[in-house]
């Protein structure tokens, strides 16, 4: 075969006839192979999922995150999610949570200094570390003192109280999609806290947001678990961070029964198995491998537990 | 026509007959009202392993059968005394003894188990059975015990089924779908959830001092081609509902009687008011 390579020592691109028995995997070939894998994955509709947002923040990470904070108790790893996110929104009363509860994660520091803390990398730009970029929603839950405080720091406030047809999470997703339209969608993920618990109709409405935006990667997070949509007719690969998540997991056909779902890597794998409410759904399952695959004829919710220990809470600031 | 006691009874019986013929199911959150020894509905209470709702003592009063599912016993032991801050914890624990503790026993604390065993609580260890959830096991026990009771007058109240791990919550919602002939109500501090089986005319009698106004109808499991309601702020009229499209959330009850009819099993949910809820009857 003819191989086109970038030779590290000679520093040139050149073509040479190569014996297929001797395949040197050098840097350039690595890139070509990666590109080919991507091409094949796209053709096969493979979606790869990884909970990298539970790992320490890495400035070189490829995925861009937006964080939406809804009005329930903040999960204990919220500071970590905040680090990863380049866009941070509070949905209405979610701003109360940031104001009241974020300081509680830093018990040795003064609450006011957490709220007002300047990021030491950006002091000259007046960059507040825990200041939301946007507060959006119908404004019926946010406290007046909280609203005034973040306005004084420069947070953009978008009052949508005229729009009663969409939930607060909806409004935030729409804002993010409008702002982020220039970003490649597979590299952009929305993390939402506080979408679960509380009133069940709120929770159901938030789950429905996952179904209504199947092309947008949205992860709902609580102290106990995460939930994301696995759109139908794709081959899903879930890369499990086993020190941080699992082993408890489930696949839930919330909206429509599934005639055939197939998995690998679980304790109780499915093999063209039917799942429906009223019958079998996969709950209290366990991840056995570091890579789980799921393929289904129906949109499914994937849920996995988040470990109580082992989770890095925040990077050390440089 | 004198409407005397006897005729009243005849009329009531006739209404019941008609309702049954029309497949009318009547729902009322009477378990949120003070306990009345003359009440017709019999209740069983199942306590699962999440924080106890603040009205748990009231539910306990209503129930003639009280079960803890595994770690639910820890909740009764630890948290019930907190509702009676002026009383000695030990006397509360002795007063609120579950009839049965059932489940796979991987969450209940040893000291809690020993305490209730010493009081005479029946313990049914199902750790061999990993195929059914703790709530499942309790429902099966209740149905077996209560088979002599008329089913429309028997209701199972379950606390702690929501929140925590989502796969647990989904499994508990699935229990409602898997026992559509059994009246099961899931309760939390914030709301209640019950199944409205398809192809019935449902009448929901709202206790407006205790529940609402926030409510919803959720087509979990299967889309609904046609749902019709009355008494809501945003009523449905042969409306389609599905995940990925419209579902009824953040709705409001407007009337004291809500009707719902659907071609699909729906979950009805309504908020529970933070104030106005009687917590417990005075013991006679």
Coordinates of C-alpha atoms in Angstrom, one line a residue:
Chain A
X1 CA 0.0 0.0 0.0
X2 CA 1.0 3.6 -0.5
X3 CA 1.6 5.3 2.8
X4 CA 1.8 9.0 3.1
X5 CA 3.6 9.9 6.3
X6 CA 5.2 12.8 8.0
X7 CA 8.6 11.5 9.0
X8 CA 9.8 12.9 12.3
X9 CA 13.5 12.7 11.6
X10 CA 13.4 13.8 8.0
X11 CA 10.8 16.4 8.6
X12 CA 9.1 16.0 5.3
X13 CA 6.0 14.5 3.9
X14 CA 6.8 11.7 1.5
X15 CA 5.1 8.8 -0.1
X16 CA 6.6 5.4 -0.1
X17 CA 5.5 2.0 -1.0
X18 CA 5.3 0.0 2.1
X19 CA 5.1 -3.7 2.8
X20 CA 1.8 -4.3 4.6
X21 CA 3.7 -6.5 7.0
X22 CA 5.6 -3.6 8.4
X23 CA 3.3 -0.9 9.7
X24 CA 5.1 1.8 11.6
X25 CA 2.6 3.6 13.7
X26 CA 4.1 7.0 13.9
X27 CA 2.4 10.3 14.9
X28 CA 1.1 11.2 11.5
X29 CA -0.4 7.8 11.0
X30 CA -2.0 8.0 14.4
X31 CA -3.9 11.2 13.3
X32 CA -5.0 9.5 10.1
X33 CA -6.3 6.5 12.0
X34 CA -8.1 8.7 14.4
X35 CA -9.8 10.6 11.6
X36 CA -10.8 7.4 10.0
X37 CA -12.3 6.0 13.2
X38 CA -14.3 9.3 13.6
X39 CA -15.5 8.9 10.0
X40 CA -16.6 5.3 10.6
X41 CA -18.2 6.2 13.9
X42 CA -20.2 8.9 12.3
X43 CA -21.3 6.6 9.5
X44 CA -22.4 4.0 12.1
X45 CA -24.1 6.7 14.2
X46 CA -21.9 5.9 17.2
X47 CA -22.3 8.3 20.1
X48 CA -19.5 8.3 22.7
X49 CA -20.3 9.4 26.2
X50 CA -17.9 10.1 29.0
X51 CA -18.4 11.8 32.4
X52 CA -15.3 13.9 32.0
X53 CA -17.0 16.7 33.8
X54 CA -16.5 14.7 37.0
X55 CA -12.7 14.7 36.4
X56 CA -10.5 17.6 37.4
X57 CA -10.7 20.5 35.0
X58 CA -8.1 20.4 32.3
X59 CA -7.6 23.7 30.3
X60 CA -6.8 21.5 27.2
X61 CA -10.0 19.6 27.4
X62 CA -11.9 19.5 24.1
X63 CA -15.5 19.5 25.3
X64 CA -17.0 22.9 26.2
X65 CA -19.5 22.9 29.0
X66 CA -22.4 25.1 30.0
X67 CA -23.8 24.9 33.5
X68 CA -27.4 25.5 34.4
X69 CA -28.2 25.7 38.1
X70 CA -31.9 25.1 39.0
X71 CA -33.6 25.6 42.3
X72 CA -32.7 22.6 44.4
X73 CA -29.8 21.9 46.8
X74 CA -26.5 22.1 45.0
X75 CA -24.7 18.8 44.6
X76 CA -21.4 18.6 46.5
X77 CA -19.4 18.7 43.3
X78 CA -20.9 21.9 42.0
X79 CA -17.6 23.8 42.4
X80 CA -16.0 21.3 40.0
X81 CA -18.8 21.7 37.5
X82 CA -18.4 25.4 37.8
X83 CA -14.7 25.1 36.9
X84 CA -15.4 23.1 33.8
X85 CA -18.1 25.5 32.5
X86 CA -17.3 28.3 30.2
X87 CA -20.9 29.5 30.4
X88 CA -22.8 29.6 33.7
X89 CA -26.5 30.2 34.1
X90 CA -28.9 30.3 37.0
X91 CA -32.5 29.5 36.3
X92 CA -34.4 31.9 38.5
X93 CA -34.2 30.5 42.1
X94 CA -31.0 28.7 41.2
X95 CA -29.3 32.0 41.9
X96 CA -30.5 31.7 45.5
X97 CA -28.7 28.4 45.7
X98 CA -25.4 29.7 44.4
X99 CA -25.6 32.7 46.8
X100 CA -26.6 30.6 49.8
X101 CA -25.0 27.3 49.3
X102 CA -21.7 27.7 47.4
X103 CA -20.0 29.3 50.4
X104 CA -20.9 26.2 52.4
X105 CA -18.5 24.2 50.3
X106 CA -15.7 26.5 51.6
X107 CA -16.3 26.4 55.3
X108 CA -12.9 27.9 56.1
X109 CA -13.5 30.9 54.1
X110 CA -15.8 33.9 54.6
X111 CA -19.1 33.6 52.7
X112 CA -18.9 37.1 51.4
X113 CA -15.4 36.5 50.0
X114 CA -16.6 33.4 48.1
X115 CA -19.5 35.4 46.6
X116 CA -17.2 38.3 45.7
X117 CA -14.1 36.3 45.0
X118 CA -12.0 37.5 42.1
X119 CA -10.4 34.9 40.0
X120 CA -6.7 35.5 40.6
X121 CA -5.9 34.9 36.9
X122 CA -8.3 37.7 35.9
X123 CA -8.1 40.3 38.6
X124 CA -7.3 43.0 36.2
X125 CA -10.5 42.2 34.3
X126 CA -12.7 42.2 37.4
X127 CA -13.6 38.6 36.9
X128 CA -15.6 37.2 39.7
X129 CA -15.1 33.6 40.3
X130 CA -18.5 32.4 41.3
X131 CA -20.6 34.9 39.5
X132 CA -23.2 33.5 37.1
X133 CA -23.0 34.9 33.6
X134 CA -26.8 34.9 33.2
X135 CA -29.9 34.7 35.4
X136 CA -32.9 33.7 33.3
X137 CA -36.4 32.6 34.0
X138 CA -39.7 33.9 35.2
X139 CA -38.2 35.5 38.3
X140 CA -40.8 34.3 40.8
X141 CA -38.3 32.4 43.0
X142 CA -35.2 34.5 43.1
X143 CA -34.8 36.7 46.2
X144 CA -34.6 40.4 45.7
X145 CA -31.3 40.7 47.7
X146 CA -29.7 37.9 45.6
X147 CA -30.9 39.5 42.3
X148 CA -29.5 42.9 43.3
X149 CA -26.2 41.4 44.4
X150 CA -25.5 39.6 41.1
X151 CA -26.7 42.6 39.1
X152 CA -24.2 44.7 40.9
X153 CA -21.5 42.2 39.9
X154 CA -22.5 42.4 36.2
X155 CA -24.6 39.3 35.7
X156 CA -27.0 39.6 32.8
X157 CA -30.6 39.2 33.9
X158 CA -33.2 38.0 31.4
X159 CA -36.7 38.3 32.7
X160 CA -39.0 35.8 30.9
X161 CA -42.0 36.2 33.2
X162 CA -44.2 36.8 30.3
X163 CA -43.5 33.3 29.0
X164 CA -45.4 30.7 31.0
X165 CA -45.3 28.0 28.4
X166 CA -41.8 26.8 28.9
X167 CA -40.0 25.6 32.0
X168 CA -37.0 27.5 33.5
X169 CA -34.7 24.7 32.2
X170 CA -36.2 25.1 28.7
X171 CA -35.5 28.8 28.7
X172 CA -31.9 28.2 29.7
X173 CA -31.3 25.5 27.0
X174 CA -32.7 27.8 24.4
X175 CA -30.4 30.6 25.5
X176 CA -27.3 28.3 25.4
X177 CA -28.2 27.0 22.0
X178 CA -28.6 30.5 20.7
X179 CA -25.3 31.6 22.2
X180 CA -23.3 28.6 21.2
X181 CA -24.5 28.1 17.7
X182 CA -21.0 28.4 16.4
X183 CA -19.7 25.5 18.5
X184 CA -19.6 22.0 17.1
X185 CA -22.5 20.3 18.8
X186 CA -20.7 17.0 19.6
X187 CA -18.1 19.0 21.6
X188 CA -20.6 20.9 23.6
X189 CA -22.5 19.7 26.7
X190 CA -25.0 21.2 29.0
X191 CA -24.8 20.2 32.7
X192 CA -27.8 20.9 34.8
X193 CA -28.1 20.7 38.6
X194 CA -31.3 20.7 40.6
X195 CA -33.5 19.3 37.9
X196 CA -34.5 16.3 40.0
X197 CA -36.4 16.0 43.3
X198 CA -39.0 18.5 44.6
X199 CA -42.3 18.5 42.8
X200 CA -42.7 15.6 40.4
X201 CA -44.3 17.6 37.7
X202 CA -41.2 19.8 37.6
X203 CA -39.0 16.7 37.4
X204 CA -41.0 15.2 34.6
X205 CA -40.9 18.5 32.7
X206 CA -37.1 18.5 33.1
X207 CA -36.9 14.9 31.8
X208 CA -39.0 16.0 28.9
X209 CA -36.4 18.7 28.0
X210 CA -34.0 15.8 27.3
X211 CA -36.5 14.2 24.9
X212 CA -37.3 17.5 23.2
X213 CA -33.7 18.4 22.5
X214 CA -32.3 15.0 21.4
X215 CA -29.5 16.6 19.4
X216 CA -28.2 18.6 22.4
X217 CA -26.1 16.8 25.0
X218 CA -27.7 17.6 28.3
X219 CA -26.8 15.8 31.6
X220 CA -29.0 16.1 34.7
X221 CA -27.0 15.9 37.9
X222 CA -27.8 15.3 41.5
X223 CA -25.8 14.2 44.5
X224 CA -26.9 10.7 43.9
X225 CA -26.9 10.2 40.1
X226 CA -26.7 11.5 36.6
X227 CA -29.3 11.1 33.8
X228 CA -28.8 11.6 30.1
X229 CA -30.7 10.7 27.0
X230 CA -29.5 7.9 24.6
X231 CA -31.3 8.7 21.4
X232 CA -32.7 5.7 19.5
X233 CA -31.1 4.0 16.6
X234 CA -27.6 5.0 17.6
X235 CA -24.8 2.8 19.0
X236 CA -23.9 4.3 22.3
X237 CA -20.6 3.8 24.0
X238 CA -20.5 4.9 27.6
X239 CA -17.0 5.2 29.0
X240 CA -17.3 4.7 32.7
X241 CA -15.1 6.6 35.2
X242 CA -15.3 3.8 37.7
X243 CA -13.6 5.7 40.6
X244 CA -16.3 8.4 40.3
X245 CA -19.5 6.8 39.0
X246 CA -21.4 3.5 39.3
X247 CA -21.8 0.7 39.8
X248 CA -25.6 1.2 40.1
X249 CA -27.2 2.1 36.8
X250 CA -30.4 1.7 34.8
X251 CA -32.0 2.2 31.3
X252 CA -35.4 3.7 31.5
X253 CA -37.9 3.8 28.6
X254 CA -39.7 6.8 30.0
X255 CA -41.7 7.9 27.0
X256 CA -42.3 5.0 24.7
X257 CA -41.8 1.2 25.1
X258 CA -38.7 -0.3 23.5
X259 CA -39.2 -3.4 21.4
X260 CA -35.6 -4.2 21.2
X261 CA -32.7 -3.0 23.4
X262 CA -29.2 -4.6 23.4
X263 CA -26.4 -3.8 25.8
X264 CA -22.9 -5.0 26.7
X265 CA -20.9 -4.5 29.8
X266 CA -23.7 -4.6 32.4
X267 CA -24.3 -7.2 35.0
X268 CA -27.7 -7.9 33.5
X269 CA -27.2 -7.3 29.8
X270 CA -30.2 -6.9 27.4
X271 CA -30.3 -8.8 24.2
X272 CA -33.0 -7.5 21.8
X273 CA -35.0 -7.3 25.0
X274 CA -38.4 -5.6 25.2
X275 CA -38.7 -2.9 27.9
X276 CA -41.8 -1.0 29.0
X277 CA -43.5 0.5 32.0
X278 CA -45.8 -2.1 33.3
X279 CA -43.3 -4.7 32.5
X280 CA -39.5 -4.9 32.5
X281 CA -37.3 -1.8 32.9
X282 CA -33.7 -2.0 33.7
X283 CA -33.1 -0.7 37.2
X284 CA -30.7 -1.6 40.0
X285 CA -28.4 -2.9 37.2
X286 CA -24.6 -2.8 37.7
X287 CA -21.8 -1.7 35.4
X288 CA -19.2 -4.5 35.0
X289 CA -16.9 -3.1 32.3
X290 CA -15.4 0.3 31.7
X291 CA -17.1 0.5 28.4
X292 CA -20.9 0.0 28.2
X293 CA -22.7 -0.2 24.8
X294 CA -26.4 0.4 24.3
X295 CA -28.5 0.2 21.2
X296 CA -32.2 0.6 21.2
X297 CA -35.2 1.3 18.9
X298 CA -36.5 3.7 21.4
X299 CA -35.1 6.8 23.2
X300 CA -33.8 5.7 26.6
X301 CA -32.7 7.5 29.7
X302 CA -29.4 6.2 31.0
X303 CA -28.8 6.8 34.7
X304 CA -25.8 5.9 36.8
X305 CA -25.0 6.5 40.5
X306 CA -22.3 9.0 41.5
X307 CA -20.0 7.7 44.2
X308 CA -20.0 9.5 47.5
X309 CA -16.3 9.3 47.9
X310 CA -13.5 9.8 45.4
X311 CA -14.9 12.8 43.7
X312 CA -12.5 15.7 43.3
X313 CA -14.4 18.8 44.4
X314 CA -12.3 21.5 43.0
X315 CA -9.0 22.2 41.3
X316 CA -6.3 23.9 43.1
X317 CA -6.1 27.4 41.7
X318 CA -2.7 28.0 40.1
Chain B
X1 CA -90.4 11.8 49.6
X2 CA -88.7 11.8 52.9
X3 CA -85.0 11.4 52.5
X4 CA -84.5 9.3 55.6
X5 CA -81.4 7.3 56.5
X6 CA -82.6 4.2 54.7
X7 CA -83.2 6.0 51.4
X8 CA -79.8 7.7 51.7
X9 CA -78.2 4.3 51.8
X10 CA -80.2 3.1 48.8
X11 CA -79.2 6.2 46.8
X12 CA -75.5 5.7 47.7
X13 CA -75.7 2.1 46.6
X14 CA -77.3 3.1 43.3
X15 CA -74.6 5.7 42.7
X16 CA -71.9 3.1 43.4
X17 CA -73.6 0.8 40.9
X18 CA -73.7 3.4 38.2
X19 CA -70.1 4.5 38.8
X20 CA -68.9 0.9 38.5
X21 CA -70.8 0.4 35.3
X22 CA -69.3 3.6 33.9
X23 CA -65.8 2.6 35.1
X24 CA -65.7 5.7 37.2
X25 CA -62.8 5.8 39.7
X26 CA -63.1 8.3 42.5
X27 CA -60.0 9.5 44.1
X28 CA -59.7 11.6 47.3
X29 CA -56.6 12.4 49.4
X30 CA -58.5 11.6 52.6
X31 CA -55.3 10.3 54.1
X32 CA -54.2 13.9 54.4
X33 CA -57.3 14.7 56.6
X34 CA -57.4 13.9 60.3
X35 CA -57.9 10.3 61.1
X36 CA -61.6 9.3 61.6
X37 CA -62.2 5.9 63.2
X38 CA -65.4 5.7 61.0
X39 CA -63.5 6.2 57.7
X40 CA -64.4 3.5 55.2
X41 CA -61.0 3.3 53.4
X42 CA -58.4 1.1 54.9
X43 CA -54.8 2.1 54.5
X44 CA -51.5 0.3 54.5
X45 CA -48.3 2.4 54.9
X46 CA -45.0 1.5 53.4
X47 CA -41.9 3.4 54.5
X48 CA -39.0 3.4 52.1
X49 CA -35.5 4.7 52.7
X50 CA -35.6 8.4 52.2
X51 CA -36.4 11.3 54.6
X52 CA -39.8 11.0 56.2
X53 CA -42.4 13.6 55.0
X54 CA -43.5 15.9 57.7
X55 CA -47.0 14.4 57.8
X56 CA -45.8 10.8 58.4
X57 CA -47.3 10.6 61.9
X58 CA -50.7 11.4 60.3
X59 CA -50.3 8.7 57.7
X60 CA -49.3 6.3 60.5
X61 CA -52.5 7.1 62.3
X62 CA -54.6 6.2 59.3
X63 CA -52.9 3.0 58.5
X64 CA -54.0 -0.4 59.9
X65 CA -50.9 -2.1 58.5
X66 CA -47.5 -0.5 58.7
X67 CA -44.5 -1.8 56.9
X68 CA -40.9 -0.7 56.6
X69 CA -39.0 -1.6 53.5
X70 CA -35.5 -2.4 54.8
X71 CA -33.8 0.9 55.5
X72 CA -37.2 2.6 55.9
X73 CA -36.9 1.2 59.5
X74 CA -33.9 3.4 60.1
X75 CA -36.0 6.4 59.1
X76 CA -38.8 5.5 61.5
X77 CA -36.3 4.9 64.3
X78 CA -34.2 8.1 63.6
X79 CA -36.6 10.6 62.3
X80 CA -40.1 10.0 63.8
X81 CA -38.9 11.2 67.3
X82 CA -37.9 14.5 65.6
X83 CA -41.5 15.3 64.9
X84 CA -42.1 15.2 68.7
X85 CA -39.4 17.4 70.0
X86 CA -41.0 17.8 73.4
X87 CA -41.2 14.0 74.0
X88 CA -38.7 11.5 74.9
X89 CA -37.3 9.7 71.8
X90 CA -37.5 6.3 73.4
X91 CA -41.2 6.6 74.2
X92 CA -41.9 7.7 70.6
X93 CA -40.0 4.7 69.2
X94 CA -41.9 2.3 71.4
X95 CA -45.2 3.8 70.3
X96 CA -44.5 3.8 66.6
X97 CA -43.7 0.1 66.0
X98 CA -43.9 -1.2 62.4
X99 CA -45.9 -4.5 62.0
X100 CA -43.5 -5.8 59.4
X101 CA -40.0 -5.1 58.1
X102 CA -39.4 -6.6 54.7
X103 CA -36.8 -6.4 52.1
X104 CA -33.3 -7.5 51.3
X105 CA -31.9 -6.2 54.6
X106 CA -28.8 -4.5 53.1
X107 CA -29.7 -1.1 54.5
X108 CA -31.3 -1.6 57.9
X109 CA -29.0 -0.9 60.8
X110 CA -28.3 -3.8 63.2
X111 CA -29.4 -1.8 66.2
X112 CA -32.6 -0.7 64.6
X113 CA -33.4 -4.3 63.5
X114 CA -32.7 -5.7 67.0
X115 CA -34.9 -2.9 68.6
X116 CA -38.0 -3.7 66.5
X117 CA -37.5 -7.4 66.8
X118 CA -37.5 -7.0 70.5
X119 CA -40.8 -5.1 70.2
X120 CA -42.4 -7.9 68.2
X121 CA -42.1 -6.6 64.6
X122 CA -42.2 -9.4 62.1
X123 CA -39.1 -9.5 60.0
X124 CA -39.2 -11.0 56.5
X125 CA -35.8 -11.4 55.0
X126 CA -36.0 -11.4 51.2
X127 CA -32.3 -11.1 50.5
X128 CA -32.4 -14.1 48.2
X129 CA -34.8 -12.3 45.9
X130 CA -32.9 -9.7 43.9
X131 CA -35.4 -9.5 41.1
X132 CA -37.9 -7.3 42.8
X133 CA -37.6 -3.9 44.5
X134 CA -38.2 -3.3 48.2
X135 CA -41.5 -1.6 47.3
X136 CA -42.5 -4.5 45.2
X137 CA -41.9 -6.9 48.0
X138 CA -44.1 -4.9 50.3
X139 CA -46.9 -4.5 47.8
X140 CA -47.0 -8.3 47.3
X141 CA -47.1 -8.8 51.1
X142 CA -50.0 -6.4 51.5
X143 CA -52.0 -7.9 48.7
X144 CA -51.5 -11.3 50.2
X145 CA -52.5 -10.1 53.7
X146 CA -55.4 -8.0 52.5
X147 CA -57.0 -10.3 50.0
X148 CA -60.2 -10.4 52.0
X149 CA -60.7 -6.6 51.8
X150 CA -62.6 -5.0 49.0
X151 CA -60.0 -3.5 46.7
X152 CA -61.7 -0.2 46.1
X153 CA -61.6 0.5 49.8
X154 CA -58.0 -0.3 50.3
X155 CA -55.2 2.0 49.6
X156 CA -51.4 1.7 49.9
X157 CA -49.5 4.8 50.9
X158 CA -45.8 4.8 50.3
X159 CA -43.2 7.4 51.5
X160 CA -39.6 7.7 50.4
X161 CA -40.2 6.3 46.9
X162 CA -39.0 9.5 45.2
X163 CA -35.7 11.3 45.2
X164 CA -32.3 9.6 45.6
X165 CA -31.1 7.4 42.8
X166 CA -33.2 7.9 39.7
X167 CA -33.2 4.2 38.8
X168 CA -34.8 3.5 42.2
X169 CA -37.4 6.2 41.6
X170 CA -38.2 4.8 38.1
X171 CA -38.5 1.3 39.5
X172 CA -41.0 2.6 42.1
X173 CA -43.0 4.4 39.4
X174 CA -43.0 1.2 37.5
X175 CA -44.6 -0.5 40.5
X176 CA -47.7 1.8 40.0
X177 CA -47.9 0.6 36.4
X178 CA -47.4 -3.1 37.3
X179 CA -50.3 -3.1 39.8
X180 CA -52.9 -1.0 38.1
X181 CA -55.7 -2.6 40.1
X182 CA -54.2 -1.7 43.4
X183 CA -54.5 1.9 44.7
X184 CA -51.0 3.0 45.5
X185 CA -50.1 6.6 46.3
X186 CA -46.4 7.7 46.4
X187 CA -45.9 10.6 48.9
X188 CA -43.1 13.1 49.5
X189 CA -42.9 16.4 51.3
X190 CA -43.6 18.2 48.0
X191 CA -46.2 16.1 46.2
X192 CA -48.1 12.9 45.7
X193 CA -48.3 10.6 42.6
X194 CA -50.8 8.1 41.7
X195 CA -51.7 6.1 38.6
X196 CA -54.9 6.9 36.6
X197 CA -55.5 3.7 34.6
X198 CA -56.5 4.2 31.0
X199 CA -60.1 4.0 29.8
X200 CA -61.6 4.9 33.1
X201 CA -63.4 8.2 33.9
X202 CA -61.4 9.5 36.9
X203 CA -62.9 11.9 39.4
X204 CA -60.3 13.6 41.7
X205 CA -61.8 15.3 44.7
X206 CA -59.3 17.9 45.7
X207 CA -58.7 18.8 49.4
X208 CA -57.8 22.4 48.5
X209 CA -56.6 23.4 52.0
X210 CA -54.1 20.6 51.8
X211 CA -53.1 19.9 48.2
X212 CA -52.5 21.9 45.0
X213 CA -52.7 24.1 43.2
X214 CA -49.7 22.8 41.2
X215 CA -50.4 19.6 39.3
X216 CA -49.6 17.5 36.3
X217 CA -50.5 14.6 34.1
X218 CA -47.5 12.6 32.9
X219 CA -47.7 9.9 30.2
X220 CA -44.9 7.8 31.6
X221 CA -44.3 4.7 29.6
X222 CA -46.5 5.2 26.6
X223 CA -47.8 8.3 24.7
X224 CA -51.4 9.2 25.0
X225 CA -53.3 9.8 21.7
X226 CA -56.3 11.4 23.5
X227 CA -56.6 12.8 27.0
X228 CA -59.5 14.9 28.2
X229 CA -59.8 16.8 31.5
X230 CA -62.0 19.2 33.3
X231 CA -61.3 21.5 36.3
X232 CA -57.7 22.4 35.4
X233 CA -56.4 25.8 34.5
X234 CA -55.2 24.3 31.2
X235 CA -57.6 21.6 30.4
X236 CA -57.0 18.9 27.7
X237 CA -59.5 18.1 25.1
X238 CA -58.7 14.9 23.2
X239 CA -55.2 16.2 23.4
X240 CA -52.1 14.1 22.5
X241 CA -49.4 13.9 25.1
X242 CA -46.0 12.3 24.8
X243 CA -42.4 12.7 25.9
X244 CA -40.7 14.7 23.3
X245 CA -43.8 16.8 22.9
X246 CA -46.5 18.1 25.2
X247 CA -46.9 16.8 28.7
X248 CA -49.0 18.5 31.3
X249 CA -46.8 20.0 33.9
X250 CA -47.0 23.2 36.1
X251 CA -50.8 23.0 35.6
X252 CA -53.2 24.3 38.2
X253 CA -56.3 22.9 39.8
X254 CA -59.2 25.3 39.4
X255 CA -62.2 23.3 40.7
X256 CA -62.6 21.0 43.6
X257 CA -63.4 18.2 41.3
X258 CA -61.1 17.3 38.5
X259 CA -62.0 14.7 35.8
X260 CA -59.5 12.9 33.6
X261 CA -60.1 10.4 30.9
X262 CA -57.3 9.0 28.7
X263 CA -56.5 6.1 26.3
X264 CA -53.2 5.6 28.1
X265 CA -52.1 5.1 31.7
X266 CA -51.2 8.4 33.2
X267 CA -49.5 9.6 36.4
X268 CA -51.4 12.2 38.3
X269 CA -49.3 14.4 40.5
X270 CA -50.3 17.3 42.8
X271 CA -48.3 19.4 45.2
X272 CA -48.9 19.1 48.9
X273 CA -49.2 22.4 50.7
X274 CA -46.5 23.4 53.1
X275 CA -49.0 24.8 55.6
X276 CA -52.4 23.8 56.7
X277 CA -51.6 20.1 57.0
X278 CA -52.7 18.5 60.3
X279 CA -49.8 16.5 61.5
X280 CA -51.4 14.2 63.9
X281 CA -54.6 13.6 65.8
X282 CA -54.6 14.1 69.5
X283 CA -54.6 10.6 70.9
X284 CA -57.7 10.0 72.9

